[in-house]
CSV table of C-alpha atoms and ligand atoms in Angstrom, one decimal:
chain,number,residue,atom,x,y,z
A,1,MET,CA,-0.6,-16.3,-4.5
A,2,LEU,CA,2.8,-18.0,-4.0
A,3,LEU,CA,5.7,-15.7,-3.2
A,4,ASN,CA,7.5,-16.4,-6.5
A,5,GLU,CA,4.4,-15.4,-8.4
A,6,VAL,CA,4.2,-12.2,-6.4
A,7,VAL,CA,7.8,-11.2,-7.2
A,8,GLU,CA,7.1,-11.7,-10.9
A,9,LYS,CA,4.1,-9.4,-10.7
A,10,LEU,CA,6.0,-6.5,-9.0
A,11,PRO,CA,7.9,-4.0,-11.1
A,12,ASN,CA,11.7,-4.3,-10.7
A,13,MET,CA,13.6,-1.2,-9.5
A,14,SER,CA,15.2,-0.7,-13.0
A,15,LYS,CA,11.7,0.4,-14.2
A,16,CYS,CA,11.7,3.3,-11.7
A,17,LEU,CA,15.2,4.5,-12.4
A,18,GLU,CA,14.8,7.1,-15.1
A,19,ARG,CA,17.7,9.6,-15.4
A,20,GLY,CA,16.8,13.0,-14.1
A,21,LYS,CA,13.6,11.9,-12.3
A,22,VAL,CA,13.0,12.2,-8.6
A,23,VAL,CA,12.7,8.8,-6.9
A,24,ILE,CA,11.4,8.4,-3.4
A,25,ILE,CA,13.1,5.4,-1.9
A,26,ARG,CA,12.0,3.8,1.4
A,27,ILE,CA,14.7,1.7,3.0
A,28,ASP,CA,15.0,0.2,6.5
A,29,ILE,CA,18.3,1.2,8.3
A,30,ASN,CA,16.8,0.9,11.7
A,31,SER,CA,19.8,-0.3,13.8
A,32,PRO,CA,20.6,-1.2,17.3
A,33,ILE,CA,21.8,2.0,18.9
A,34,VAL,CA,23.2,2.5,22.4
A,35,ASP,CA,24.3,5.8,23.8
A,36,GLY,CA,23.9,7.3,20.3
A,37,LYS,CA,26.3,4.8,18.7
A,38,ILE,CA,25.3,2.2,16.0
A,39,LEU,CA,26.2,-1.3,17.3
A,40,ASP,CA,25.5,-3.2,14.1
A,41,ASP,CA,25.3,-1.7,10.6
A,42,TYR,CA,24.1,-4.8,8.7
A,43,ARG,CA,20.9,-3.1,7.4
A,44,ILE,CA,22.8,0.0,6.3
A,45,ARG,CA,25.3,-2.2,4.3
A,46,ALA,CA,22.4,-4.1,2.7
A,47,HIS,CA,20.7,-0.9,1.5
A,48,ALA,CA,23.8,0.8,0.3
A,49,GLN,CA,23.8,-1.1,-3.0
A,50,THR,CA,20.2,0.2,-3.7
A,51,LEU,CA,21.3,3.8,-3.3
A,52,ARG,CA,24.4,3.3,-5.4
A,53,LEU,CA,22.4,1.8,-8.2
A,54,ALA,CA,20.0,4.7,-8.1
A,55,SER,CA,22.8,7.2,-8.1
A,56,GLU,CA,24.6,5.5,-11.0
A,57,ALA,CA,21.4,5.6,-13.0
A,58,GLY,CA,21.4,9.4,-12.6
A,59,VAL,CA,18.2,9.7,-10.6
A,60,LYS,CA,17.6,12.2,-7.8
A,61,SER,CA,17.1,10.0,-4.8
A,62,VAL,CA,15.0,11.0,-1.8
A,63,VAL,CA,15.6,8.6,1.0
A,64,LEU,CA,12.9,7.8,3.6
A,65,ALA,CA,13.8,5.8,6.7
A,66,HIS,CA,13.2,5.5,10.4
A,67,GLN,CA,15.1,4.8,13.6
A,68,GLY,CA,13.5,3.4,16.7
A,69,ARG,CA,10.0,4.3,18.0
A,70,PRO,CA,9.0,7.6,19.5
A,71,GLY,CA,9.7,7.5,23.3
A,72,GLN,CA,12.4,4.9,23.1
A,73,ASP,CA,16.1,5.5,23.8
A,74,ASP,CA,17.0,4.5,20.2
A,75,PHE,CA,14.7,7.0,18.6
A,76,THR,CA,17.4,9.2,17.1
A,77,SER,CA,18.2,11.5,14.2
A,78,LEU,CA,19.2,9.8,11.0
A,79,GLU,CA,22.2,12.1,11.0
A,80,VAL,CA,23.9,9.2,12.9
A,81,HIS,CA,23.4,6.9,9.9
A,82,LYS,CA,24.6,9.4,7.3
A,83,PRO,CA,28.4,8.6,7.6
A,84,TYR,CA,27.7,4.9,7.5
A,85,LEU,CA,25.7,5.3,4.3
A,86,GLU,CA,28.4,7.5,2.8
A,87,LYS,CA,31.0,4.9,3.6
A,88,TYR,CA,29.1,2.0,2.0
A,89,VAL,CA,27.5,3.9,-0.9
A,90,GLU,CA,30.9,5.4,-1.5
A,91,ARG,CA,29.6,8.9,-2.4
A,92,PRO,CA,28.4,11.9,-0.5
A,93,ILE,CA,24.9,11.8,1.0
A,94,LYS,CA,23.0,15.0,1.7
A,95,PHE,CA,21.0,15.2,4.9
A,96,VAL,CA,18.2,17.5,5.8
A,97,ASP,CA,16.9,18.0,9.3
A,98,ASP,CA,13.3,17.9,8.1
A,99,VAL,CA,10.9,15.2,6.8
A,100,ALA,CA,8.4,16.8,4.5
A,101,GLY,CA,8.4,20.5,5.6
A,102,PRO,CA,9.5,23.5,3.4
A,103,GLU,CA,13.2,22.9,3.9
A,104,ALA,CA,13.0,19.2,2.9
A,105,ARG,CA,10.9,20.2,-0.2
A,106,ARG,CA,13.3,23.0,-1.1
A,107,GLN,CA,16.3,20.6,-1.0
A,108,ILE,CA,14.4,18.0,-3.1
A,109,ARG,CA,13.7,20.6,-5.8
A,110,GLU,CA,17.4,21.5,-5.8
A,111,LEU,CA,18.7,17.9,-6.2
A,112,ARG,CA,20.9,17.3,-9.2
A,113,ASP,CA,21.0,14.0,-11.2
A,114,GLY,CA,22.7,11.2,-9.3
A,115,GLU,CA,22.5,13.0,-5.9
A,116,ILE,CA,21.1,11.4,-2.8
A,117,LEU,CA,19.1,13.2,-0.1
A,118,LEU,CA,18.5,11.5,3.2
A,119,LEU,CA,15.4,12.9,5.0
A,120,GLU,CA,15.1,13.1,8.8
A,121,ASN,CA,13.6,10.1,10.8
A,122,VAL,CA,10.1,9.7,9.2
A,123,ARG,CA,8.7,8.7,12.6
A,124,LEU,CA,9.1,12.3,13.8
A,125,LEU,CA,5.7,12.6,12.1
A,126,ALA,CA,3.1,11.3,14.5
A,127,GLU,CA,1.0,10.0,11.6
A,128,GLU,CA,3.8,7.6,10.6
A,129,VAL,CA,3.3,5.2,13.5
A,130,ILE,CA,-0.5,4.9,12.9
A,131,GLU,CA,-1.3,1.8,10.8
A,132,ARG,CA,-4.2,2.2,8.3
A,133,VAL,CA,-5.2,1.0,4.9
A,134,PRO,CA,-3.1,2.3,1.9
A,135,GLU,CA,-5.9,4.5,0.6
A,136,ALA,CA,-6.0,6.4,4.0
A,137,GLN,CA,-2.2,6.6,4.1
A,138,ALA,CA,-2.2,8.3,0.7
A,139,GLU,CA,-4.1,11.2,2.4
A,140,THR,CA,-1.4,11.9,5.0
A,141,TYR,CA,0.7,15.0,5.3
A,142,LEU,CA,3.9,13.0,4.3
A,143,VAL,CA,2.4,11.7,1.1
A,144,LYS,CA,0.5,14.8,0.2
A,145,LYS,CA,3.7,17.0,0.6
A,146,LEU,CA,6.3,14.7,-1.0
A,147,ALA,CA,4.5,12.7,-3.7
A,148,PRO,CA,3.9,15.7,-5.9
A,149,LEU,CA,7.7,16.3,-6.0
A,150,GLY,CA,8.4,12.7,-7.0
A,151,HIS,CA,8.1,10.7,-10.2
A,152,TYR,CA,8.5,7.2,-8.8
A,153,PHE,CA,8.5,5.3,-5.5
A,154,VAL,CA,10.8,2.4,-4.7
A,155,PHE,CA,10.0,0.3,-1.7
A,156,ASP,CA,13.1,-1.6,-0.4
A,157,GLY,CA,12.6,-1.8,3.4
A,158,PHE,CA,11.7,-5.5,3.8
A,159,ALA,CA,12.2,-5.2,7.6
A,160,VAL,CA,9.3,-2.7,7.8
A,161,ALA,CA,7.1,-4.4,5.1
A,162,HIS,CA,4.7,-5.7,7.7
A,163,ARG,CA,3.7,-2.1,8.8
A,164,SER,CA,0.8,-0.4,7.0
A,165,GLN,CA,2.4,3.0,7.6
A,166,PRO,CA,2.3,6.1,5.3
A,167,SER,CA,5.9,5.8,4.2
A,168,VAL,CA,5.3,2.1,3.3
A,169,VAL,CA,1.9,1.9,1.8
A,170,GLY,CA,0.9,5.5,1.1
A,171,PHE,CA,3.2,6.3,-1.8
A,172,PRO,CA,2.3,3.3,-4.0
A,173,MET,CA,-1.3,4.6,-4.2
A,174,VAL,CA,-0.2,7.8,-5.9
A,175,LEU,CA,3.1,7.1,-7.6
A,176,PRO,CA,4.2,4.3,-10.0
A,177,SER,CA,6.2,2.0,-7.7
A,178,CYS,CA,8.8,-0.6,-7.8
A,179,ILE,CA,10.4,-3.2,-5.5
A,180,GLY,CA,14.1,-2.5,-4.5
A,181,PRO,CA,16.8,-5.2,-4.7
A,182,VAL,CA,16.9,-5.9,-1.0
A,183,PHE,CA,13.2,-6.6,-0.9
A,184,GLU,CA,13.3,-8.6,-4.1
A,185,ARG,CA,16.1,-10.8,-2.8
A,186,GLU,CA,14.2,-11.5,0.4
A,187,LEU,CA,11.1,-12.5,-1.5
A,188,ARG,CA,13.0,-14.7,-3.9
A,189,ALA,CA,15.0,-16.5,-1.2
A,190,LEU,CA,11.8,-17.4,0.8
A,191,GLY,CA,9.9,-18.2,-2.4
A,192,ALA,CA,12.6,-20.7,-3.3
A,193,VAL,CA,12.2,-22.4,0.1
A,194,PHE,CA,8.5,-22.7,-0.3
A,195,GLU,CA,9.0,-24.2,-3.7
A,196,ARG,CA,10.8,-27.1,-2.1
A,197,ARG,CA,7.5,-28.3,-0.6
A,198,GLY,CA,9.3,-29.1,2.6
A,199,GLU,CA,11.7,-31.6,1.3
A,200,GLY,CA,15.0,-31.4,3.3
A,201,VAL,CA,13.9,-28.0,4.8
A,202,MET,CA,14.5,-27.8,8.6
A,203,LEU,CA,13.5,-24.9,10.8
A,204,LEU,CA,15.4,-23.9,13.9
A,205,ALA,CA,13.2,-21.5,15.7
A,206,GLY,CA,14.1,-19.7,18.9
A,207,GLY,CA,14.2,-16.1,20.2
A,208,ALA,CA,11.5,-14.1,22.0
A,209,LYS,CA,8.8,-13.4,19.4
A,210,ILE,CA,6.6,-16.2,20.7
A,211,PRO,CA,3.2,-15.6,19.0
A,212,ASP,CA,4.8,-14.8,15.6
A,213,THR,CA,6.9,-17.9,15.8
A,214,LEU,CA,4.1,-20.1,16.9
A,215,LYS,CA,2.1,-18.9,13.9
A,216,ALA,CA,5.0,-19.4,11.5
A,217,VAL,CA,5.6,-23.0,12.9
A,218,GLU,CA,1.9,-23.8,12.4
A,219,GLN,CA,1.8,-22.4,8.8
A,220,LEU,CA,5.0,-24.0,7.7
A,221,LEU,CA,3.9,-27.4,9.0
A,222,LYS,CA,0.4,-27.1,7.8
A,223,ASN,CA,1.5,-26.3,4.3
A,224,ASN,CA,4.3,-28.9,4.4
A,225,PHE,CA,6.9,-26.2,3.8
A,226,VAL,CA,9.3,-27.7,6.3
A,227,GLU,CA,10.1,-31.2,7.2
A,228,LYS,CA,11.0,-30.7,10.9
A,229,VAL,CA,11.1,-28.0,13.4
A,230,ALA,CA,13.5,-27.7,16.4
A,231,VAL,CA,12.5,-25.1,19.0
A,232,GLY,CA,14.8,-23.2,21.4
A,233,GLY,CA,15.0,-19.9,23.1
A,234,LEU,CA,11.9,-18.7,24.9
A,235,VAL,CA,9.9,-20.4,22.2
A,236,GLY,CA,11.5,-23.7,23.2
A,237,PHE,CA,10.7,-23.0,26.9
A,238,VAL,CA,7.0,-22.6,26.1
A,239,PHE,CA,7.0,-25.8,24.1
A,240,ALA,CA,8.8,-27.6,26.9
A,241,VAL,CA,6.2,-26.4,29.4
A,242,ALA,CA,3.5,-27.6,27.0
A,243,LYS,CA,5.1,-31.0,26.3
A,244,TYR,CA,6.2,-32.0,29.7
A,245,GLY,CA,3.7,-30.2,31.8
A,246,LEU,CA,6.4,-28.3,33.7
A,247,LEU,CA,4.3,-26.4,36.1
A,248,ASN,CA,6.0,-26.6,39.5
A,249,ASP,CA,5.7,-23.3,41.5
A,250,GLU,CA,8.8,-21.7,40.1
A,251,ILE,CA,8.0,-22.5,36.5
A,252,ARG,CA,4.4,-21.5,37.0
A,253,ARG,CA,5.7,-18.1,38.2
A,254,GLU,CA,8.0,-17.7,35.2
A,255,VAL,CA,5.2,-18.6,32.8
A,256,GLU,CA,2.9,-16.0,34.5
A,257,ARG,CA,5.6,-13.4,34.7
A,258,GLY,CA,6.2,-13.7,30.9
A,259,GLY,CA,2.5,-13.9,30.1
A,260,TYR,CA,3.2,-17.2,28.4
A,261,LEU,CA,0.1,-19.2,29.4
A,262,PRO,CA,-1.9,-18.7,26.2
A,263,HIS,CA,1.2,-19.5,24.2
A,264,VAL,CA,1.7,-22.8,26.2
A,265,GLU,CA,-1.8,-23.8,25.2
A,266,ARG,CA,-1.2,-23.0,21.6
A,267,ALA,CA,2.1,-25.0,21.7
A,268,ARG,CA,0.2,-27.9,23.2
A,269,GLN,CA,-2.3,-27.8,20.3
A,270,LEU,CA,0.6,-27.8,17.8
A,271,LEU,CA,2.3,-30.7,19.5
A,272,ALA,CA,-1.0,-32.7,19.5
A,273,LYS,CA,-1.2,-32.1,15.7
A,274,TYR,CA,2.4,-32.2,14.6
A,275,GLY,CA,4.2,-33.7,17.6
A,276,ASN,CA,6.4,-36.1,15.5
A,277,LYS,CA,7.8,-33.1,13.5
A,278,ILE,CA,8.5,-30.7,16.4
A,279,HIS,CA,11.6,-31.3,18.4
A,280,VAL,CA,11.5,-29.9,21.9
A,281,PRO,CA,14.5,-29.4,24.3
A,282,VAL,CA,15.2,-32.3,26.6
A,283,ASP,CA,17.5,-30.2,28.8
A,284,PHE,CA,18.3,-26.6,29.5
A,285,ALA,CA,21.2,-24.5,30.7
A,286,VAL,CA,20.5,-22.4,33.8
A,287,GLU,CA,22.5,-19.9,35.9
A,288,ARG,CA,23.6,-21.4,39.2
A,289,GLY,CA,26.8,-19.6,40.0
A,290,GLY,CA,27.8,-20.4,36.4
A,291,ARG,CA,26.2,-22.4,33.6
A,292,ILE,CA,24.9,-25.8,34.5
A,293,ASP,CA,22.7,-28.2,32.4
A,294,VAL,CA,19.5,-29.6,33.9
A,295,ASP,CA,17.1,-32.2,32.6
A,296,VAL,CA,13.7,-30.7,31.7
A,297,TYR,CA,12.0,-32.5,34.6
A,298,SER,CA,14.4,-30.9,37.1
A,299,LEU,CA,13.9,-27.4,35.7
A,300,SER,CA,13.0,-25.0,38.5
A,301,GLN,CA,14.2,-21.7,37.2
A,302,ALA,CA,14.1,-19.7,33.9
A,303,PRO,CA,16.3,-21.5,31.3
A,304,LEU,CA,18.9,-19.4,29.5
A,305,ASP,CA,20.1,-21.8,26.8
A,306,ILE,CA,19.3,-25.3,25.5
A,307,GLY,CA,21.4,-28.0,27.2
A,308,ARG,CA,24.1,-30.2,25.8
A,309,SER,CA,21.8,-33.2,25.0
A,310,THR,CA,19.4,-30.9,23.2
A,311,ILE,CA,22.3,-29.4,21.2
A,312,LEU,CA,23.2,-32.9,20.0
A,313,LEU,CA,19.6,-33.7,19.2
A,314,PHE,CA,19.1,-30.5,17.2
A,315,LYS,CA,22.4,-31.1,15.3
A,316,GLU,CA,20.9,-34.4,14.1
A,317,VAL,CA,17.9,-32.5,12.8
A,318,VAL,CA,20.3,-30.1,11.0
A,319,GLU,CA,22.2,-33.1,9.6
A,320,GLN,CA,19.0,-34.5,8.0
A,321,GLY,CA,18.3,-31.3,6.0
A,322,ASP,CA,19.9,-29.5,3.1
A,323,ILE,CA,18.2,-26.1,3.8
A,324,VAL,CA,18.2,-24.8,7.4
A,325,ILE,CA,16.1,-21.8,8.3
A,326,PHE,CA,17.4,-20.2,11.5
A,327,SER,CA,15.1,-17.7,13.2
A,328,GLY,CA,15.8,-16.4,16.7
A,329,PRO,CA,18.6,-17.5,19.0
A,330,MET,CA,18.5,-20.7,21.2
A,331,GLY,CA,19.3,-18.8,24.3
A,332,TYR,CA,20.3,-15.6,26.1
A,333,ILE,CA,23.2,-14.8,23.7
A,334,GLU,CA,23.9,-11.4,25.3
A,335,ASN,CA,25.8,-13.5,27.8
A,336,LYS,CA,28.5,-15.5,26.0
A,337,VAL,CA,28.2,-18.4,28.4
A,338,PHE,CA,24.6,-18.9,27.2
A,339,ALA,CA,25.4,-18.4,23.5
A,340,THR,CA,26.8,-21.9,23.2
A,341,GLY,CA,23.6,-23.6,21.9
A,342,THR,CA,23.1,-20.9,19.2
A,343,VAL,CA,26.7,-20.7,18.1
A,344,GLU,CA,27.1,-24.5,17.8
A,345,LEU,CA,23.9,-24.9,15.9
A,346,LEU,CA,24.7,-22.0,13.6
A,347,ARG,CA,28.1,-23.6,12.8
A,348,ALA,CA,26.4,-26.9,12.0
A,349,ALA,CA,23.7,-25.2,9.9
A,350,ALA,CA,26.3,-23.2,8.0
A,351,LYS,CA,27.5,-26.5,6.4
A,352,LYS,CA,24.0,-26.6,4.8
A,353,ARG,CA,22.2,-23.9,2.8
A,354,LEU,CA,21.5,-21.6,5.7
A,355,ILE,CA,18.8,-18.9,5.7
A,356,LEU,CA,18.7,-16.7,8.7
A,357,GLY,CA,16.9,-13.7,9.9
A,358,GLY,CA,16.5,-11.4,12.9
A,359,GLY,CA,18.9,-8.8,14.5
A,360,HIS,CA,20.0,-11.1,17.4
A,361,THR,CA,20.4,-14.1,15.1
A,362,ILE,CA,22.6,-12.1,12.7
A,363,MET,CA,24.7,-10.9,15.7
A,364,ALA,CA,25.0,-14.6,16.8
A,365,ALA,CA,26.0,-15.6,13.3
A,366,GLU,CA,28.7,-13.0,13.4
A,367,MET,CA,29.8,-14.3,16.8
A,368,ALA,CA,29.9,-17.8,15.4
A,369,GLY,CA,31.9,-16.6,12.4
A,370,VAL,CA,29.4,-18.0,9.8
A,371,LEU,CA,27.6,-14.9,8.6
A,372,ASP,CA,29.6,-14.8,5.4
A,373,ARG,CA,28.8,-18.5,4.7
A,374,ALA,CA,25.0,-18.1,5.0
A,375,PHE,CA,23.1,-18.6,1.7
A,376,HIS,CA,20.7,-15.8,2.6
A,377,VAL,CA,20.7,-13.3,5.5
A,378,SER,CA,17.4,-11.6,5.9
A,379,THR,CA,17.3,-8.0,6.9
A,380,GLY,CA,13.9,-8.6,8.6
A,381,GLY,CA,13.0,-9.7,12.1
A,382,ARG,CA,9.2,-9.7,12.5
A,383,ALA,CA,8.8,-9.3,8.7
A,384,PHE,CA,11.0,-12.5,8.2
A,385,ILE,CA,9.0,-14.6,10.6
A,386,GLN,CA,5.7,-13.3,9.4
A,387,THR,CA,6.6,-14.0,5.8
A,388,LEU,CA,7.5,-17.5,6.8
A,389,GLY,CA,4.1,-17.6,8.5
A,390,GLY,CA,2.5,-17.0,5.1
A,391,GLU,CA,1.2,-13.5,6.0
A,392,GLU,CA,0.7,-11.1,3.1
A,393,MET,CA,2.8,-8.1,3.9
A,394,PRO,CA,1.0,-4.7,3.6
A,395,ALA,CA,3.9,-3.4,1.5
A,396,VAL,CA,3.4,-6.3,-1.0
A,397,LYS,CA,-0.3,-5.6,-1.1
A,398,ALA,CA,0.1,-1.9,-1.8
A,399,LEU,CA,2.8,-2.5,-4.4
A,400,LEU,CA,0.5,-5.0,-6.2
A,401,MET,CA,-2.3,-2.4,-6.2
A,402,SER,CA,0.1,0.2,-7.5
A,403,ALA,CA,1.3,-2.1,-10.3
A,404,LYS,CA,-2.3,-2.7,-11.4
A,405,LYS,CA,-3.1,1.0,-11.4
A,406,PHE,CA,0.0,2.5,-13.0
A,407,TRP,CA,1.3,-0.4,-15.2
A,408,PRO,CA,-1.8,-2.5,-15.9
B,1,ADP,N1,16.2,-18.7,27.2
B,1,ADP,C1,16.2,-17.3,27.0
B,1,ADP,N2,16.1,-16.5,28.1
B,1,ADP,C2,16.1,-15.2,27.9
B,1,ADP,N3,16.2,-14.6,26.8
B,1,ADP,C3,16.3,-15.3,25.7
B,1,ADP,C4,16.3,-16.7,25.8
B,1,ADP,N4,16.3,-17.2,24.5
B,1,ADP,C5,16.4,-16.1,23.7
B,1,ADP,N5,16.4,-15.0,24.4
B,1,ADP,C6,16.4,-13.6,23.9
B,1,ADP,O1,15.6,-13.4,22.8
B,1,ADP,C7,16.1,-12.2,22.1
B,1,ADP,C8,16.1,-12.5,20.7
B,1,ADP,O2,14.9,-12.8,20.2
B,1,ADP,P1,14.3,-12.3,18.9
B,1,ADP,O3,14.1,-10.8,19.0
B,1,ADP,O4,13.1,-13.1,18.6
B,1,ADP,O5,15.4,-12.6,17.9
B,1,ADP,P2,15.9,-11.9,16.5
B,1,ADP,O6,16.3,-10.5,16.9
B,1,ADP,O7,17.0,-12.7,16.0
B,1,ADP,O8,14.6,-11.8,15.7
B,1,ADP,C9,17.5,-12.0,22.7
B,1,ADP,O9,17.5,-10.8,23.5
B,1,ADP,C10,17.8,-13.2,23.5
B,1,ADP,O10,18.6,-13.0,24.6
B,2,X15,O1,13.5,-3.3,13.3
B,2,X15,C1,12.5,-3.6,12.7
B,2,X15,O2,11.8,-4.7,12.9
B,2,X15,P1,12.3,-6.0,13.8
B,2,X15,O3,12.4,-5.5,15.3
B,2,X15,O4,11.2,-7.0,13.6
B,2,X15,O5,13.6,-6.4,13.3
B,2,X15,C2,11.9,-2.7,11.7
B,2,X15,O6,12.6,-1.5,11.5
B,2,X15,C3,10.4,-2.3,12.0
B,2,X15,O7,10.4,-1.6,13.2
B,2,X15,P2,9.1,-1.5,14.1
B,2,X15,O8,8.9,-2.9,14.7
B,2,X15,O9,9.4,-0.4,15.2
B,2,X15,O10,8.0,-1.1,13.2
C-alpha cells in the first residue's frame, strides 16, 4: 500500500479527542542529553502542539515517552523534559515518578478535563525494550495496567515507529487508536515525495547508519522514487571503497575496524546496477594538522568530510532537482572544520524543496541557518531512513489493525 493510502486509512487524532475521556498519547521526546542537560529540544517542540490540541479539546492526557536506552548515559528521568514541555505547550504539565504502578494509576484517575500527566520514562520497564508482535505486547504489564484506565490511544512518536514495543504497538490492540499530527505530517510529506515517481527528486545520503541507508538507496532507486543519489559521510566512504577499490593497507584497516566489508560488497552491487544514478565522492577531507583535501586515489586515512571537488559535483546534483532529501551529514560535523561539506550542501538544498531528517542532520541545518527554510523536518532518524526504504513501520501496522477492529 502506498504511504498516502495508508494515511487515509488511519483515524486522525480529532477522532480520539473526546472531552472528558482519558487519552493515552505516545510521543517521542528522546533528546540528546549530556551531563543531564538537553542539548536539542527539536522533538519536544514538535510534540508540544499535539499535547496543546489534546488539552484544548478537554481530554485527560496521559503521556508516554522514553529517553535513552537502559545502561546508557542518556537514560534519564523525564522530569528533565517536563519544563521544556511546559514552555512549549504553554500550560502546566503534571509529572509522576512512576510508569504504570499504583501511584501513576491513582494520578490518572484524578486527572481533570484538559490536564496533562507525563509518566516516567517507559523504558524503566524491562519489557518495553523487547520487540514482539502487537498481540503479545497487548499482554504486557504496561498495557494491562494502563489500557483499562484509558478510552483512546494516540500514537504520535514517528521517531520510534520502527520499534515493535509495548508502548508503540500494544495499546492499538486494545483501545481505539488514532495517529497524532506529528506522525501524520511525516507520512504525508514522504507520501508526497513518493507520488512524484522520482521526477526531480534528489537524495543526499550521508551519516553513519550504513545498512539502513544502503537499503533506502536501493529501494528508492529500484522503485524510481529518486532520480539521483549523492553519497557522503561514512556511507560515501563505503561507496568510494567499492567504486575505486581503495584497499591499501591503511584503508583496509579502516574498513575492518568499522566492520564495513559486507557494506562495501553491497555498495558494489548497487553501483553495478544503478552506477549512473549514484554519485560517489571524488575527493575527501582528512586531518593532517588541519583540514586538507585529498583525491580518492591518494586516500590513506579515514576521511572526515567530502572534499571541495565533491562539494561542487554534489551541488550540481542539487541544482538539477526540485526536491532534495537530506539524510545524514556529509562528514564529521561535531568538528566545525569538517562540517563544511554538510553546511554548504544544506544551504544549496534549502533553495529547493528540502526534506531532512536525523538528529545530526537537524543540528547541521541549524548550524547552516536553514532549518526554518526546510519544507519538512522529520523527527525521525532510523524511522525516517527506513520509511524512505519502503519498510512498513510496526506502528503503522498496529494502527491499521486497530482501525479495522474498532472502526471497521
Ligand atoms: N566521514 C565521517 N567520519 C566520521 N564520522 C562521520 C563521518 N561522516 C558522518 N559521520 C558521523 O555520523 C554521525 C551522524 O550519522 P547519523 O546518525 O546517520 O545521522 P543522523 O543523526 O542525522 O540520522 C555523526 O556523528 C557524524 O559525525
Ligand atoms: O532516537 C530515536 O531514534 P534515532 O536514533 O533513529 O533518531 C528514537 O527515540 C528511537 O530510539 P531507539 O533507537 O533507542 O529505539
